[in-house]
Amino acid sequence: MPTLDINKKRLTRVTCSQHITPYLRQEVAALGFEIQDEDFAGVHIGATLDDCMRLNLHLRTALHVMWLLKRFRCPSPKALYTHVASFAWEELIPNDSFFTVTSTVDNPKITNSMYPNLVLKDAIVDRIQKHTGARPDSGSDRSKIVIHLYWKDDRAWIYLNTNGRRLANRGYRKMPHAAPMQETLAAAVLLAAGYDGTTPLVNPMCGSGTLAIEAALIATGRAPGLLRTQYSFMHTKLHDENAWRTIRNEARKQGRSQLPPPIVASDIDPHALVAARKNALTAGVEQLIEFVECDFAETPLPDQPGIVILNPEYGERLGEMESLEPTYARLGDFFKQSCPGWKGYVFTGNRELSKRIGLRASRRIPFMNAKIECRLLEYELYQGSLER
Ligand SMILES: C[S@@+](CC[C@H](N)C(=O)[O-])C[C@H]1O[C@@H](n2cnc3c(N)ncnc32)[C@H](O)[C@@H]1O
């Protein structure tokens, strides 16, 4: 009798970057899951392994889908070893497979952050060797099975990280260009701007095209996970290839077939446009995006108003900031002169530069880009009511 019933709902932690939980919560709820708990880095739900496959395919803003295998009191590394070694890893990890362990440890007694990983890995390998005679390989490569430990004070949770590498790695960004936005962040920014694919979207300063590509995926209802070929769950003994094929086919059928309203992406740098086009082609949405090489202020706007969204550079060094000031001032002029009736958004990590836009933001939505506090600034660009 196997210990792990894949059809039983197990506590599942879906993680995201800081400030993204509100958008992740909406996405998870829209897929029919009841949110049991949430914090700054994700939500908790009950999910079967099939549910985890669905979550991996559909979620645009999640980083990881962690399926709880075991939780226990863990006052010491010895307790960690004993509890982990009592779990039936031989039912999860094939002898000839490869796994890696990751951890988040918040325990004042543990000063060497690598030590829990070592204990976890040894306990898993020793258990499998005792029951099968074979020792599976392990290392730092996250392309196969990933087991995650969360250890806080004297409590520990062991998860199967069902995706492995972050879900932000959709697989379409072959050419990153300069300072690209993480794909999951771009999706969250679009959702925060209220983009649902029913109005035009214009993205001057598109760089490698992440915002425009994520917009095209939203507008066509395409599950972002369909672009990816590797997930951790596929390498486990629990994997049911037929169920996975059915779930993927269902996701394909859910996509919208009609053409979405225009999506325009422009950049002044021809290399950025080469990257953006190539990435869009890989994502299968190149035909839905009009690419234009121009200064942001010359970007052609469709007749029907919609959302215009820019992610300008925001410079970390003083010299860079000074040289960016005129660009931010011109952004305000562009919004005022060319975009009445549109909703304007600027994503920036520089508060001082954002003041140069010279317009009053109706919302300032917080985000983190890597370690930088950023804001998505929203401007209601009504005709004739723009204040400086
Ligand atoms: C921070 S990057 C955008 C990154 C993008 N969000 C991504 O995910 O790849 C800023 C982009 O603005 C472009 N840019 C800078 N000045 C510009 C201008 N005056 N007009 C148009 N594009 C400009 C740069 O070439 C660069 O690609």
Coordinates of C-alpha atoms and ligand atoms in Angstrom, one line a residue:
M1 CA 0.0 0.0 0.0
P2 CA 1.7 3.2 -1.1
T3 CA 2.1 6.0 1.5
L4 CA 1.4 8.8 -0.9
D5 CA -2.1 8.9 -2.3
I6 CA -1.9 11.3 -5.3
N7 CA -5.6 11.8 -5.3
K8 CA -5.8 13.1 -1.8
K9 CA -5.8 16.8 -1.3
R10 CA -2.6 17.7 0.5
L11 CA -1.7 21.1 1.9
T12 CA 0.0 23.0 -1.0
R13 CA 2.0 26.2 -0.8
V14 CA 2.0 28.3 -4.0
T15 CA 4.7 30.9 -3.7
C16 CA 5.3 34.3 -5.4
S17 CA 7.5 37.3 -5.1
Q18 CA 6.8 40.0 -2.5
H19 CA 3.7 42.2 -3.2
I20 CA 2.3 39.7 -5.8
T21 CA 0.1 37.7 -3.4
P22 CA -3.1 39.7 -4.3
Y23 CA -2.8 38.8 -8.0
L24 CA -1.8 35.2 -7.2
R25 CA -4.8 34.9 -4.8
Q26 CA -7.2 36.0 -7.6
E27 CA -5.6 33.6 -10.1
V28 CA -5.7 30.6 -7.7
A29 CA -9.3 31.4 -6.7
A30 CA -10.4 31.7 -10.3
L31 CA -9.1 28.2 -10.9
G32 CA -11.6 27.0 -8.2
F33 CA -9.3 26.6 -5.2
E34 CA -10.2 27.8 -1.7
I35 CA -7.5 29.9 -0.1
Q36 CA -6.8 28.5 3.3
D37 CA -4.1 31.0 4.3
E38 CA -1.9 33.6 2.7
D39 CA 1.2 35.7 3.5
F40 CA 3.6 38.1 1.7
A41 CA 5.1 35.2 -0.3
G42 CA 2.2 33.1 -1.4
V43 CA -1.0 31.2 -0.6
H44 CA -1.9 27.9 1.0
I45 CA -4.6 25.6 -0.6
G46 CA -5.5 21.9 -0.6
A47 CA -4.5 20.2 -3.8
T48 CA -4.0 16.7 -5.4
L49 CA -1.0 16.1 -7.6
D50 CA -3.3 16.6 -10.7
D51 CA -4.3 19.9 -9.2
C52 CA -0.6 20.8 -9.0
M53 CA -0.2 20.0 -12.7
R54 CA -3.1 22.4 -13.5
L55 CA -1.6 25.1 -11.2
N56 CA 1.8 24.8 -12.9
L57 CA 0.2 25.2 -16.3
H58 CA -2.2 28.1 -15.7
L59 CA -0.7 30.4 -13.0
R60 CA 0.9 33.5 -14.5
T61 CA 2.2 35.0 -11.2
A62 CA 3.4 32.0 -9.2
L63 CA 7.0 31.0 -8.7
H64 CA 6.6 27.5 -7.1
V65 CA 3.9 25.0 -6.4
M66 CA 4.9 23.1 -3.3
W67 CA 3.1 19.9 -2.4
L68 CA 3.4 19.0 1.3
L69 CA 4.9 15.5 1.9
K70 CA 5.5 15.6 5.6
R71 CA 5.5 18.0 8.5
F72 CA 6.9 17.4 12.0
R73 CA 8.5 18.8 15.1
C74 CA 12.1 19.4 14.4
P75 CA 14.2 20.7 17.3
S76 CA 17.6 19.5 15.8
P77 CA 19.4 18.2 12.7
K78 CA 19.2 14.7 14.2
A79 CA 15.3 15.0 14.4
L80 CA 15.4 16.2 10.8
Y81 CA 17.4 13.1 9.7
T82 CA 15.1 10.7 11.6
H83 CA 11.9 12.1 10.3
V84 CA 13.1 12.4 6.7
A85 CA 14.5 8.9 6.7
S86 CA 11.1 7.5 7.9
F87 CA 9.4 8.8 4.8
A88 CA 8.9 6.4 1.9
W89 CA 11.2 8.2 -0.6
E90 CA 11.5 4.9 -2.6
E91 CA 7.8 5.5 -3.7
L92 CA 8.7 9.0 -5.0
I93 CA 12.2 9.0 -6.4
P94 CA 13.2 6.4 -9.0
N95 CA 16.6 4.7 -8.3
D96 CA 18.0 6.0 -11.6
S97 CA 16.8 9.5 -11.2
F98 CA 18.4 12.7 -10.0
F99 CA 17.1 15.0 -7.3
T100 CA 18.2 18.2 -5.6
V101 CA 17.3 19.7 -2.2
T102 CA 16.6 23.3 -1.4
S103 CA 15.7 24.9 1.9
T104 CA 14.5 28.0 3.7
V105 CA 15.7 27.9 7.3
D106 CA 14.7 30.3 10.0
N107 CA 16.2 28.6 13.1
P108 CA 18.7 30.5 15.4
K109 CA 20.5 27.2 16.1
I110 CA 21.4 26.6 12.5
T111 CA 24.2 28.9 11.4
N112 CA 25.5 27.0 8.4
S113 CA 22.7 27.3 5.8
M114 CA 24.1 24.3 3.8
Y115 CA 24.0 21.9 6.7
P116 CA 20.2 21.2 6.6
N117 CA 20.4 20.5 2.9
L118 CA 23.2 17.9 3.6
V119 CA 21.1 16.2 6.3
L120 CA 18.0 16.2 4.1
K121 CA 19.9 14.7 1.1
D122 CA 21.7 12.1 3.2
A123 CA 18.4 11.0 4.9
I124 CA 16.7 10.6 1.5
V125 CA 19.6 8.7 -0.1
D126 CA 20.1 6.4 2.9
R127 CA 16.4 5.6 3.0
I128 CA 16.3 4.7 -0.7
Q129 CA 19.5 2.7 -0.4
K130 CA 18.1 0.7 2.6
H131 CA 14.9 -0.2 0.7
T132 CA 16.2 -0.7 -2.8
G133 CA 19.9 -1.1 -2.6
A134 CA 20.5 1.8 -5.0
R135 CA 21.6 5.4 -4.4
P136 CA 20.0 8.0 -6.6
D137 CA 22.2 10.9 -7.8
S138 CA 21.8 14.3 -6.3
G139 CA 23.3 17.8 -6.9
S140 CA 22.4 21.4 -7.4
D141 CA 20.8 21.2 -10.9
R142 CA 17.0 21.9 -10.5
S143 CA 15.9 20.4 -13.8
K144 CA 14.8 17.1 -12.3
I145 CA 13.1 16.3 -8.9
V146 CA 13.3 19.1 -6.3
I147 CA 12.6 18.6 -2.6
H148 CA 12.2 21.6 -0.4
L149 CA 12.6 22.0 3.3
Y150 CA 11.0 24.8 5.2
W151 CA 12.3 24.8 8.8
K152 CA 11.1 27.5 11.2
D153 CA 12.1 27.3 14.9
D154 CA 11.2 23.7 15.9
R155 CA 8.8 23.0 13.0
A156 CA 9.7 21.5 9.7
W157 CA 7.7 21.0 6.4
I158 CA 9.0 18.9 3.6
Y159 CA 7.6 19.6 0.1
L160 CA 7.8 18.2 -3.4
N161 CA 8.5 21.4 -5.4
T162 CA 6.3 20.2 -8.3
N163 CA 7.8 22.6 -10.8
G164 CA 11.5 22.6 -10.0
R165 CA 13.0 25.7 -11.7
R166 CA 11.0 28.8 -11.1
L167 CA 7.7 29.2 -13.1
A168 CA 9.0 32.6 -14.2
N169 CA 11.2 30.6 -16.6
R170 CA 8.5 30.1 -19.1
G171 CA 11.0 29.1 -21.8
Y172 CA 10.3 31.8 -24.4
R173 CA 13.0 34.3 -23.4
K174 CA 15.9 33.1 -25.4
M175 CA 17.2 36.7 -25.8
P176 CA 17.0 38.7 -22.6
H177 CA 18.4 42.1 -23.8
A178 CA 19.1 44.7 -21.1
A179 CA 17.4 44.7 -17.6
P180 CA 14.5 42.4 -18.6
M181 CA 11.5 42.1 -16.3
Q182 CA 10.9 38.6 -14.8
E183 CA 8.0 37.0 -16.7
T184 CA 5.9 36.5 -13.5
L185 CA 6.4 40.1 -12.5
A186 CA 5.3 41.3 -15.9
A187 CA 2.2 39.2 -15.7
A188 CA 1.4 40.6 -12.2
V189 CA 2.0 44.2 -13.4
L190 CA -0.4 43.7 -16.3
L191 CA -3.1 42.2 -13.9
A192 CA -2.5 45.1 -11.5
A193 CA -3.2 47.5 -14.4
G194 CA -6.5 45.7 -15.0
Y195 CA -5.4 44.3 -18.4
D196 CA -7.7 41.5 -19.5
G197 CA -7.1 41.4 -23.2
T198 CA -10.3 43.3 -24.1
T199 CA -8.6 46.7 -24.9
P200 CA -5.5 47.7 -26.9
L201 CA -2.2 47.6 -25.1
V202 CA 0.8 49.7 -26.0
N203 CA 4.2 49.1 -24.6
P204 CA 6.9 51.6 -25.6
M205 CA 10.4 50.9 -24.3
C206 CA 9.5 47.2 -24.7
G207 CA 13.1 45.9 -24.3
S208 CA 13.0 42.1 -24.7
G209 CA 9.2 42.2 -25.0
T210 CA 8.2 40.6 -21.7
L211 CA 5.2 42.8 -21.0
A212 CA 3.9 42.6 -24.6
I213 CA 4.4 38.8 -24.7
E214 CA 2.7 38.3 -21.3
A215 CA -0.1 40.5 -22.5
A216 CA -0.6 38.4 -25.7
L217 CA -0.7 35.3 -23.5
I218 CA -3.4 36.9 -21.3
A219 CA -5.4 38.2 -24.3
T220 CA -5.5 34.8 -25.9
G221 CA -6.2 32.9 -22.7
R222 CA -3.1 30.8 -23.3
A223 CA -1.8 28.9 -20.3
P224 CA 1.8 30.1 -19.8
G225 CA 2.9 26.7 -18.6
L226 CA 2.2 25.1 -22.0
L227 CA 5.4 26.7 -23.2
R228 CA 7.5 24.8 -20.8
T229 CA 8.6 21.2 -21.2
Q230 CA 10.2 20.4 -17.9
Y231 CA 8.6 20.1 -14.5
S232 CA 9.9 18.3 -11.4
F233 CA 6.7 16.2 -11.0
M234 CA 7.4 14.5 -14.4
H235 CA 10.5 12.8 -13.0
T236 CA 8.8 11.2 -9.9
K237 CA 7.4 7.7 -9.7
L238 CA 4.0 9.3 -9.1
H239 CA 3.8 10.9 -12.5
D240 CA 0.8 9.9 -14.6
E241 CA 1.6 10.8 -18.2
N242 CA -1.9 10.2 -19.4
A243 CA -3.3 12.6 -16.8
W244 CA -0.7 15.2 -17.7
R245 CA -1.6 14.9 -21.5
T246 CA -5.3 15.3 -20.7
I247 CA -4.7 18.4 -18.5
R248 CA -2.5 19.9 -21.2
N249 CA -5.1 19.2 -23.9
E250 CA -7.9 20.8 -21.7
A251 CA -5.6 23.9 -21.2
R252 CA -5.1 24.2 -25.0
K253 CA -8.8 24.1 -25.6
Q254 CA -9.4 26.9 -23.1
G255 CA -7.5 29.4 -25.2
R256 CA -9.5 32.1 -27.0
S257 CA -9.5 31.7 -30.8
Q258 CA -10.6 35.3 -31.8
L259 CA -7.9 37.9 -32.4
P260 CA -7.4 40.2 -29.4
P261 CA -7.3 44.0 -29.7
P262 CA -4.0 45.4 -30.9
I263 CA -0.8 45.0 -28.9
V264 CA 2.0 47.4 -29.9
A265 CA 5.6 47.1 -28.7
S266 CA 8.2 49.7 -29.6
D267 CA 11.8 50.4 -28.6
I268 CA 14.5 52.8 -29.9
D269 CA 17.1 50.1 -29.9
P270 CA 17.0 47.8 -32.9
H271 CA 18.7 45.0 -30.9
A272 CA 15.9 45.1 -28.3
L273 CA 13.4 44.6 -31.1
V274 CA 15.3 41.7 -32.6
A275 CA 15.2 40.1 -29.1
A276 CA 11.5 40.9 -28.5
R277 CA 10.5 39.5 -31.9
K278 CA 12.5 36.4 -31.4
N279 CA 11.1 35.9 -27.9
A280 CA 7.5 36.5 -29.1
L281 CA 8.1 33.9 -31.9
T282 CA 9.3 31.3 -29.4
A283 CA 6.2 32.1 -27.3
G284 CA 4.0 31.7 -30.4
V285 CA 2.5 35.2 -30.2
E286 CA 4.7 37.1 -32.7
Q287 CA 1.7 37.6 -35.1
L288 CA -0.3 39.3 -32.3
I289 CA 2.2 42.0 -31.6
E290 CA 3.0 45.0 -33.8
F291 CA 6.7 45.8 -33.4
V292 CA 7.9 49.3 -34.1
E293 CA 11.4 50.8 -33.9
C294 CA 11.1 54.4 -32.7
D295 CA 11.4 56.8 -29.8
F296 CA 8.7 56.0 -27.2
A297 CA 7.0 59.3 -28.0
E298 CA 6.5 58.3 -31.6
T299 CA 4.8 55.0 -30.8
P300 CA 1.7 54.6 -33.0
L301 CA -1.5 54.4 -30.8
P302 CA -4.5 52.4 -32.0
D303 CA -7.7 54.5 -32.4
Q304 CA -9.6 52.8 -29.6
P305 CA -8.0 53.8 -26.2
G306 CA -6.6 51.2 -23.9
I307 CA -3.5 50.8 -21.7
V308 CA -0.1 52.3 -22.4
I309 CA 2.6 50.9 -20.1
L310 CA 6.3 51.7 -20.0
N311 CA 9.2 50.3 -18.0
P312 CA 12.0 52.9 -18.4
E313 CA 15.5 52.4 -17.1
Y314 CA 15.7 53.8 -13.6
G315 CA 19.5 54.1 -13.1
E316 CA 21.3 53.3 -9.9
R317 CA 24.3 55.6 -10.1
L318 CA 24.0 59.4 -9.9
G319 CA 25.3 60.1 -13.4
E320 CA 22.7 57.6 -14.9
M321 CA 19.9 59.3 -12.9
E322 CA 20.8 62.7 -14.2
S323 CA 20.8 61.5 -17.8
L324 CA 17.4 59.9 -17.3
E325 CA 15.7 63.0 -16.0
P326 CA 14.8 64.4 -19.4
T327 CA 13.4 61.1 -20.5
Y328 CA 11.0 61.0 -17.5
A329 CA 10.0 64.6 -18.1
R330 CA 9.2 63.7 -21.8
L331 CA 7.1 60.7 -20.5
G332 CA 4.8 63.2 -18.9
D333 CA 4.6 65.2 -22.1
F334 CA 3.9 62.0 -24.1
F335 CA 1.0 61.0 -21.8
K336 CA -0.5 64.5 -21.9
Q337 CA -0.1 65.2 -25.6
S338 CA -0.6 61.7 -27.2
C339 CA -2.6 59.6 -24.7
P340 CA -5.8 61.4 -23.6
G341 CA -8.5 58.9 -23.0
W342 CA -5.9 56.2 -22.2
K343 CA -4.8 54.7 -18.9
G344 CA -1.0 55.3 -18.5
Y345 CA 1.3 53.2 -16.4
V346 CA 5.0 53.7 -15.6
F347 CA 6.9 50.9 -13.8
T348 CA 9.9 52.3 -12.1
G349 CA 12.2 51.8 -9.1
N350 CA 13.2 55.4 -8.8
R351 CA 11.0 57.7 -6.8
E352 CA 13.0 60.9 -7.6
L353 CA 12.9 60.2 -11.3
S354 CA 9.2 59.5 -11.2
K355 CA 8.6 63.0 -9.9
R356 CA 9.9 64.3 -13.2
I357 CA 6.9 62.8 -15.0
G358 CA 5.1 65.8 -13.6
L359 CA 1.6 64.3 -13.4
R360 CA -0.3 63.2 -10.4
A361 CA -0.5 59.4 -10.1
S362 CA -4.0 58.1 -9.2
R363 CA -2.4 54.9 -7.7
R364 CA 1.1 53.8 -6.7
I365 CA 1.1 50.0 -6.6
P366 CA 4.1 48.5 -4.9
F367 CA 6.3 45.7 -6.4
M368 CA 9.8 44.3 -5.9
N369 CA 12.1 43.9 -8.9
A370 CA 14.9 41.6 -7.7
K371 CA 15.9 43.6 -4.5
I372 CA 14.7 47.0 -5.7
E373 CA 11.4 48.5 -4.3
C374 CA 9.4 49.6 -7.3
R375 CA 6.1 51.2 -8.0
L376 CA 3.6 50.8 -10.8
L377 CA 2.3 54.4 -11.2
E378 CA -1.1 54.8 -12.7
Y379 CA -2.2 57.9 -14.5
E380 CA -5.8 58.6 -15.6
L381 CA -5.3 60.5 -18.8
Y382 CA -8.6 62.3 -19.1
Q383 CA -8.9 64.8 -21.9
G384 CA -8.3 68.4 -20.6
S385 CA -7.8 67.5 -16.9
L386 CA -4.1 66.8 -16.8
E387 CA -2.4 68.7 -14.0
R388 CA 1.3 69.4 -13.8
Ligands
LIG1 C1 14.4 48.6 -18.6 S1 14.4 48.3 -20.3 C2 12.8 47.6 -20.5 C3 12.8 46.1 -20.1 C4 11.6 45.4 -20.5 N1 10.5 45.6 -19.6 C5 11.9 43.9 -20.6 O1 11.2 43.1 -19.9 O2 12.8 43.5 -21.3 C6 14.1 49.9 -21.0 C7 14.1 49.9 -22.5 O3 13.8 51.3 -22.9 C8 14.5 51.5 -24.1 N2 14.6 53.0 -24.3 C9 15.4 53.9 -23.7 N3 15.2 55.1 -24.1 C10 14.2 55.0 -25.0 C11 13.5 56.0 -25.9 N4 13.8 57.3 -25.8 N5 12.5 55.6 -26.7 C12 12.3 54.2 -26.8 N6 12.9 53.3 -26.1 C13 13.8 53.7 -25.2 C14 15.8 50.8 -24.0 O4 16.3 50.5 -25.3 C15 15.4 49.5 -23.2 O5 15.2 48.5 -24.1

